[in-house]
CSV table of C-alpha atoms and ligand atoms in Angstrom, one decimal:
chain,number,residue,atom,x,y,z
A,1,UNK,CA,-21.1,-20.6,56.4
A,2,UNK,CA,-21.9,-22.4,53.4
A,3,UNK,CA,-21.4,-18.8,51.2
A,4,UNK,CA,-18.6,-18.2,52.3
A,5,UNK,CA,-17.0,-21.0,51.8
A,6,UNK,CA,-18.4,-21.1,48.2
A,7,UNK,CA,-16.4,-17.7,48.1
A,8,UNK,CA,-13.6,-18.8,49.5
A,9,UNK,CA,-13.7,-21.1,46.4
A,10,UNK,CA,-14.7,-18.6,43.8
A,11,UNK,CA,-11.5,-16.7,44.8
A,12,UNK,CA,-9.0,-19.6,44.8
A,13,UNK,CA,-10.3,-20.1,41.1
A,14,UNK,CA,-10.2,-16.6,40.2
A,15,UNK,CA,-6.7,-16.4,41.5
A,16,UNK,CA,-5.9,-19.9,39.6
A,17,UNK,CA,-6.9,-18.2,36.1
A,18,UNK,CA,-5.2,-15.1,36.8
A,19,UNK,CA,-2.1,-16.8,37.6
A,20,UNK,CA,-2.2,-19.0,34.2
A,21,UNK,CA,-3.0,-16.4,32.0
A,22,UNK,CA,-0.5,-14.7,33.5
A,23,UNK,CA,2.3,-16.7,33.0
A,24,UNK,CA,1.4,-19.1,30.0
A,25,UNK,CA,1.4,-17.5,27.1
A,26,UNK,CA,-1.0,-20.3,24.8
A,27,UNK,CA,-3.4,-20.3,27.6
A,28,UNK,CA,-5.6,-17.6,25.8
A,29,UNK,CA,-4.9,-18.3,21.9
A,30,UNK,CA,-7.7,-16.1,19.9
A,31,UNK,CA,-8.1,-17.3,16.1
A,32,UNK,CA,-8.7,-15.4,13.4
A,33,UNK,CA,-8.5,-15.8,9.8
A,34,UNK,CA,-7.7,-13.9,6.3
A,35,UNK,CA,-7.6,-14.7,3.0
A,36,UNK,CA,-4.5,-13.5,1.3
A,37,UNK,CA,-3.5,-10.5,0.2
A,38,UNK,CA,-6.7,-9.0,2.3
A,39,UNK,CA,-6.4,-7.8,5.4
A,40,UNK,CA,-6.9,-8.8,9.2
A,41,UNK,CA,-7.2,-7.2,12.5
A,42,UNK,CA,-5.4,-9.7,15.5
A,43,UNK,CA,-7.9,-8.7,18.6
A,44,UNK,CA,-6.5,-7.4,21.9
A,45,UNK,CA,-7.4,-4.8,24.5
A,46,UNK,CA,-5.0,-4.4,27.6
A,47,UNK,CA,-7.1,-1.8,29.0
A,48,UNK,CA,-8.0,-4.6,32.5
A,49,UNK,CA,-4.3,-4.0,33.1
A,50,UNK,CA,-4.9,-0.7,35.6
A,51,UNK,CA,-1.6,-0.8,36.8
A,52,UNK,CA,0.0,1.1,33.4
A,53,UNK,CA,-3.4,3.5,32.1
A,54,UNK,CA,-1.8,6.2,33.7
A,55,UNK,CA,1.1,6.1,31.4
A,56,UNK,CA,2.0,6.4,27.7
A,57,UNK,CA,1.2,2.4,26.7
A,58,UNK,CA,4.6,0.7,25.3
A,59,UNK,CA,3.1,-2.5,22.9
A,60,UNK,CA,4.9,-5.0,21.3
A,61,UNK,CA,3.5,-7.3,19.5
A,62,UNK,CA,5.8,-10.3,18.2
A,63,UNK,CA,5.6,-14.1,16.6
A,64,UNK,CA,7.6,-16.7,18.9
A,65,UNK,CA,10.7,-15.9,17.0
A,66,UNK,CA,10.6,-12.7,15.6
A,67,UNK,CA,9.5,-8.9,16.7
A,68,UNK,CA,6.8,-7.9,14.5
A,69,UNK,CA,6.1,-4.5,15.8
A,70,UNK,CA,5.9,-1.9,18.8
A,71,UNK,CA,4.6,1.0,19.3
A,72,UNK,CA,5.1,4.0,22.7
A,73,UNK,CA,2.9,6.9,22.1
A,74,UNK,CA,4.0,8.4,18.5
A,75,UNK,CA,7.3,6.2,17.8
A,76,UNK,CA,6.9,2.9,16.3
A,77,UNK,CA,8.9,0.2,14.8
A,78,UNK,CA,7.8,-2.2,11.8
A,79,UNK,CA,10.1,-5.6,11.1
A,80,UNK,CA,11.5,-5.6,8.2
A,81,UNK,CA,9.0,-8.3,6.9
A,82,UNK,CA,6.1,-6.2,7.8
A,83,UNK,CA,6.9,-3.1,6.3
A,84,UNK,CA,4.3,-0.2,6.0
A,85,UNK,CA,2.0,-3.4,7.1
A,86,UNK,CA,1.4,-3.7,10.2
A,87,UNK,CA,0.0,-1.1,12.6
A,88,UNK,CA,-1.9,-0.2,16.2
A,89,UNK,CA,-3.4,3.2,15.7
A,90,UNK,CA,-1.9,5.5,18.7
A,91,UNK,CA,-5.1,6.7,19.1
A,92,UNK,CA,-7.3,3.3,19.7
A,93,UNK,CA,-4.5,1.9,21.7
A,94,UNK,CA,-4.5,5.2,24.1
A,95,UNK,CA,-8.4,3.6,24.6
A,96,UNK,CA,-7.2,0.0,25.7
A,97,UNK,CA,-7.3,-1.7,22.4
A,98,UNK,CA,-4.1,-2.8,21.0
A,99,UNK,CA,-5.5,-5.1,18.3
A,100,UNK,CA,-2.5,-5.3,15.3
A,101,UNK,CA,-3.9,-4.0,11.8
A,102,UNK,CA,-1.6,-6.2,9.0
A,103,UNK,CA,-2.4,-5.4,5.4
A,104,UNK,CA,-1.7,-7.7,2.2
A,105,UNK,CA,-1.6,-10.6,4.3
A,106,UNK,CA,1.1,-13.3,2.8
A,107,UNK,CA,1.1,-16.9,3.1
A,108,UNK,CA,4.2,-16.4,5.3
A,109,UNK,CA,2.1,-14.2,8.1
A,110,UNK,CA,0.3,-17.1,9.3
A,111,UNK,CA,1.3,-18.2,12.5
A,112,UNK,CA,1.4,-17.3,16.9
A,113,UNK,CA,1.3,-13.9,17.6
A,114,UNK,CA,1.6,-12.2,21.1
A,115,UNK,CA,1.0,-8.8,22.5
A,116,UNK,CA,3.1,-7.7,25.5
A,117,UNK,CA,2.9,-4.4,27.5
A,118,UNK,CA,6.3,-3.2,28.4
A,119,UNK,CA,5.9,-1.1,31.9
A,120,UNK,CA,8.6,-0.2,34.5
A,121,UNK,CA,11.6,2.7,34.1
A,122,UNK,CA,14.5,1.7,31.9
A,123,UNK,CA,17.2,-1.1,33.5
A,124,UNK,CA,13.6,-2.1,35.5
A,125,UNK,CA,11.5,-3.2,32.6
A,126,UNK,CA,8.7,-5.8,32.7
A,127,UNK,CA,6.9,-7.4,30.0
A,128,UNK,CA,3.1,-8.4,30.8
A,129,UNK,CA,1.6,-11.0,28.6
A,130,UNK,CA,-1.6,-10.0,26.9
A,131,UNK,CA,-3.0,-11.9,24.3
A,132,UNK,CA,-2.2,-14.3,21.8
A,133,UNK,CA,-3.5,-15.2,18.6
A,134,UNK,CA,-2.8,-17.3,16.0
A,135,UNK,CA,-3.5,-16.0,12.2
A,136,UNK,CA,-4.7,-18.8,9.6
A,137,UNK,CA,-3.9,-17.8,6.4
A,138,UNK,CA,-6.6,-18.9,3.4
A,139,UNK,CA,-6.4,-18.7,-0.1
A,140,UNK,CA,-9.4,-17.4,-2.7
A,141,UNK,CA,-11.9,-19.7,-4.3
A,142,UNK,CA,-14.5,-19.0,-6.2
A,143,UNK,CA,-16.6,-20.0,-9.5
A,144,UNK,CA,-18.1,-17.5,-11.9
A,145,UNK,CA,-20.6,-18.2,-14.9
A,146,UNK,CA,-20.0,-16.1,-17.8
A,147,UNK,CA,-22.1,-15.6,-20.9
A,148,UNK,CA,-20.7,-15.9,-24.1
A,149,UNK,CA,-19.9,-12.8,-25.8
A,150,UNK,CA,-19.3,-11.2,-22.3
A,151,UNK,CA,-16.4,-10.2,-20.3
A,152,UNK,CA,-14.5,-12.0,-17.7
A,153,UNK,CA,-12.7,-9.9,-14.9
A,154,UNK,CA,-10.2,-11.8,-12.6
A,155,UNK,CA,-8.8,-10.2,-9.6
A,156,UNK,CA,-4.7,-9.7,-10.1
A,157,UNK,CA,-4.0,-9.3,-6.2
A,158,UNK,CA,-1.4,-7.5,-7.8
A,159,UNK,CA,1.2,-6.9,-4.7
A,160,UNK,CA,2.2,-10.9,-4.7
A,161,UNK,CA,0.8,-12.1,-8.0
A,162,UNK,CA,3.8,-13.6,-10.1
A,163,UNK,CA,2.0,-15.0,-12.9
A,164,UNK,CA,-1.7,-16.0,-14.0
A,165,UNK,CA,-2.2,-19.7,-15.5
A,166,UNK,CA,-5.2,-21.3,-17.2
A,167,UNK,CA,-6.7,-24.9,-17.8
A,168,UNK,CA,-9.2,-25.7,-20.3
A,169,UNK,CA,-12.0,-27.5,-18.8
A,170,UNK,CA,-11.5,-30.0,-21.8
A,171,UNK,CA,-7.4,-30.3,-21.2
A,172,UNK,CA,-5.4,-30.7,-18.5
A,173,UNK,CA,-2.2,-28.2,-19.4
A,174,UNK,CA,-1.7,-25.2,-18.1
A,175,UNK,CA,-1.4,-22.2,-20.2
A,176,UNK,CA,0.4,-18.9,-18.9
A,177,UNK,CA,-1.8,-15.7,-19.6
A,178,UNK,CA,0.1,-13.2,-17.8
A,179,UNK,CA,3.3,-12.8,-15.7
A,180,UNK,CA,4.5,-10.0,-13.9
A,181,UNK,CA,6.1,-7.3,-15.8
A,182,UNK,CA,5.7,-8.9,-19.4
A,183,UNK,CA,3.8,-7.2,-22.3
A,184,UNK,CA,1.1,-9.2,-21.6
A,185,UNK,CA,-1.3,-11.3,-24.4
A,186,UNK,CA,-4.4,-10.2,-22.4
A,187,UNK,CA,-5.5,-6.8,-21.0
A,188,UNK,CA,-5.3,-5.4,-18.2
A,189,UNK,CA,-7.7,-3.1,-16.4
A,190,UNK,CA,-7.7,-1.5,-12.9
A,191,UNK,CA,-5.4,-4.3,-11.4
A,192,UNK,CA,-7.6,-6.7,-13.8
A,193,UNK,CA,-7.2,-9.0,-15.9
A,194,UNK,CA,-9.9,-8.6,-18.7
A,195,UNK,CA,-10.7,-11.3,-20.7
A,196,UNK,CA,-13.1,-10.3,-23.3
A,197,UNK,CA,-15.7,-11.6,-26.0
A,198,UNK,CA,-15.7,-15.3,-23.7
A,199,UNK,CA,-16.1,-18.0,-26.0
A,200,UNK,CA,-16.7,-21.6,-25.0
A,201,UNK,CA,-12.5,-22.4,-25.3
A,202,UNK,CA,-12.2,-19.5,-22.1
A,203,UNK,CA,-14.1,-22.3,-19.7
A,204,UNK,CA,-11.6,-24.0,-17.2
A,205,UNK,CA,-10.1,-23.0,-14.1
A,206,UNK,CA,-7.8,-19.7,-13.8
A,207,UNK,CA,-4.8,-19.5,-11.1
A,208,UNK,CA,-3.3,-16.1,-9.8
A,209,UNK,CA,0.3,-18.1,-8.4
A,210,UNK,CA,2.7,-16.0,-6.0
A,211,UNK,CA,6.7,-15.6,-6.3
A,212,UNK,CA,6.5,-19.3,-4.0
A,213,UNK,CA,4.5,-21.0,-6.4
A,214,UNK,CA,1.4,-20.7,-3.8
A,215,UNK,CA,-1.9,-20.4,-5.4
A,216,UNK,CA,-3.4,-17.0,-4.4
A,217,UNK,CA,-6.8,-17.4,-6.1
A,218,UNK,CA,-8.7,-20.0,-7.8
A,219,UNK,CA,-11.6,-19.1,-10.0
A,220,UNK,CA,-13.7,-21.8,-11.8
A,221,UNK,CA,-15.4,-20.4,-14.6
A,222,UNK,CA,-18.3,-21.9,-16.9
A,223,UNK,CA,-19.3,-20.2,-20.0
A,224,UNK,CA,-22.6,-20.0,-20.6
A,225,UNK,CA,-24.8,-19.2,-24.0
A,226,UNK,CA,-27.1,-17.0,-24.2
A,227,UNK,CA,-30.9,-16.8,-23.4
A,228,UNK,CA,-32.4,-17.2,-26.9
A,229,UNK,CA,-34.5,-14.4,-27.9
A,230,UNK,CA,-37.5,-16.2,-29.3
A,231,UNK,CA,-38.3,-17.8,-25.7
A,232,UNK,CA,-38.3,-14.6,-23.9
A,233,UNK,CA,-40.5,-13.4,-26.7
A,234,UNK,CA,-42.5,-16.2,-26.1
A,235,UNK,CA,-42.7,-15.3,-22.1
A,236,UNK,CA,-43.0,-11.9,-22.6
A,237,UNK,CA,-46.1,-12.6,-24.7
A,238,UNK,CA,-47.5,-14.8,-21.7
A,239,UNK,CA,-46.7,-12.3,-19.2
A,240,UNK,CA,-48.8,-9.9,-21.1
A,241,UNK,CA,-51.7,-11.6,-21.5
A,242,UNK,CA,-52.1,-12.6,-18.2
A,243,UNK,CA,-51.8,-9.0,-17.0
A,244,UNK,CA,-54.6,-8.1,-19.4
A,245,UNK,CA,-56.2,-10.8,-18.7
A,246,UNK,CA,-56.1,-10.1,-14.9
A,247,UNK,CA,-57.0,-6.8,-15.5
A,248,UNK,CA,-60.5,-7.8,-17.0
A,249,UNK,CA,-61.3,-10.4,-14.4
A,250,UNK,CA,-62.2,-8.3,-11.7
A,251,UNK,CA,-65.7,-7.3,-13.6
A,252,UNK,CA,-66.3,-10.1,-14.9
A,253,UNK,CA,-67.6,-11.7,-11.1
A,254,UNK,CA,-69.3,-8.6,-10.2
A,255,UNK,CA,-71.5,-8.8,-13.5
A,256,UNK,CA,-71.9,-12.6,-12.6
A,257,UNK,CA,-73.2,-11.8,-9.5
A,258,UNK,CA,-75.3,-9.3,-10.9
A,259,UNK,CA,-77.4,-11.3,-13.2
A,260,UNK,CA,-77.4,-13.8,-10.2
A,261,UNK,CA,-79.1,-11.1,-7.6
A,262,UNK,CA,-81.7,-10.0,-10.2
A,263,UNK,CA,-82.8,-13.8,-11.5
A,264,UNK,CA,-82.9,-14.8,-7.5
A,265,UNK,CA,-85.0,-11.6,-6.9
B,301,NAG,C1,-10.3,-2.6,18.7
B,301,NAG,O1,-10.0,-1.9,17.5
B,301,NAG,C2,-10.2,-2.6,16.3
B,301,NAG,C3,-9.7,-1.7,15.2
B,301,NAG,O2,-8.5,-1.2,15.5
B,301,NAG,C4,-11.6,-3.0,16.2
B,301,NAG,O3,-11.8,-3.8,15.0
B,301,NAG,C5,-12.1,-3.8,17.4
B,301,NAG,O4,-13.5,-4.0,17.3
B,301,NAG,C6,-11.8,-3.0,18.7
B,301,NAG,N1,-12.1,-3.8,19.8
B,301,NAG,C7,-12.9,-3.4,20.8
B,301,NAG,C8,-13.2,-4.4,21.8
B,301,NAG,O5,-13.4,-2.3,20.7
């Protein structure tokens, strides 16, 4: 008696969590992050939704105002904003998995998105809610120590860099090094920015700033001189000794104990 009524219950809340996933869209929000210009993969499987595996799956995948893209079999449609960005691979999404592949990530793409599953015969169509999930959008930070003499290498994140500023560590303006589609003052290497023989004046903070004036990247750099050569002459030296030293030791016991044995005998 006391089962079943337990059952009974178990039911009544199963059927409660369908029903409100069901029909409120928020009531599942997945988060997932990306830092810009990288790229992200918004999870979602519809593959619990039996009712449609026998057909071709029709996905569409938008953001509360706009459609972002859709996909039936081989046709698909991209918004204009995500242009030969965003994807679900036909062949993952004939498996159950609709997740949304977007590629150089913008500030802009952060936001709600939902999947929907279109099903039904044209003028009957139904939309079945899937899966939200709401894309945080990060910028880079990172610092870097650089000897003196060296190279530094800063990422461009060419597609949405605008321009490239700098800021002594002993100053507070900031300098332009490079902006898109100038002859630039520094070089440029494999979608790099090389800035080479560092010297102590190249410490500071670099910025890699979008078309919005958004930071993309934030590298802190420190200059550092380098190891002087009579020290690791000096430990090299050490190191040496010891190993030859350590190399000796082990008879030096043994003949010990030797001379011990033969006076105690
Ligand atoms: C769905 O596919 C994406 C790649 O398209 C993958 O990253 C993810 O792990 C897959 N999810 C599952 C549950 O297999």
């Amino acid at each position: 008696m006391e089962t079943r009524t337990k059952r009974a219950w178990m039911f009544v809340y199963g059927f409660l969590e369908l029903v409100c996933v069901g029909s409120s869209p928020l009531s599942s929000v997945v988060f997932t992050r990306s830092e810009v210009c990288q790229e992200a993969v918004l999870p979602c499987e519809w593959g619990s939704h039996s009712e449609v595996s026998s057909e071709t799956p029709y996905i569409q995948w938008q953001t509360l105002r706009n459609m972002v893209f859709e996909r039936m079999g081989p046709a698909k449609f991209q918004a204009e904003a995500y242009q030969n960005r965003a994807d679900v691979p036909e062949a993952v999404l004939a498996k159950g998995n609709c997740s949304l592949h977007l590629s150089d990530i913008r500030f802009s793409d952060a936001g709600i998105y939902e999947c929907y599953l279109v099903v039904g015969k044209t003028g009957s169509k139904q939309r079945i809610f899937i899966q939200s999930v709401q894309l945080s959008v990060l910028d880079h930070k990172s610092t870097r120590v650089v000897e003196m003499g060296k190279d530094l290498t800063l990422d461009l994140y060419k597609s949405q860099a605008e321009t490239v500023v700098f800021q002594s560590s002993n100053g507070d303006e900031w300098r332009e090094l490079w902006r898109r589609g100038d002859r630039s003052r520094v070089e440029e290497r494999d979608g790099k920015l090389v800035i080479g023989n560092v010297g102590a004046s190249d410490e500071g903070i670099y910025r890699v700033i979008d078309g919005e004036g958004l930071t993309i990247s934030t590298v802190k750099v420190s200059v550092q001189e380098p190891p002087r050569p009579t020290r690791t002459n000096l430990v090299e030296k050490r190191v040496s000794f010891e190993s030859s030293v350590g190399m000796n030791s082990p008879s030096l016991p043994l003949g010990f104990l030797l001379i011990m044995f033969l006076y105690l005998l």
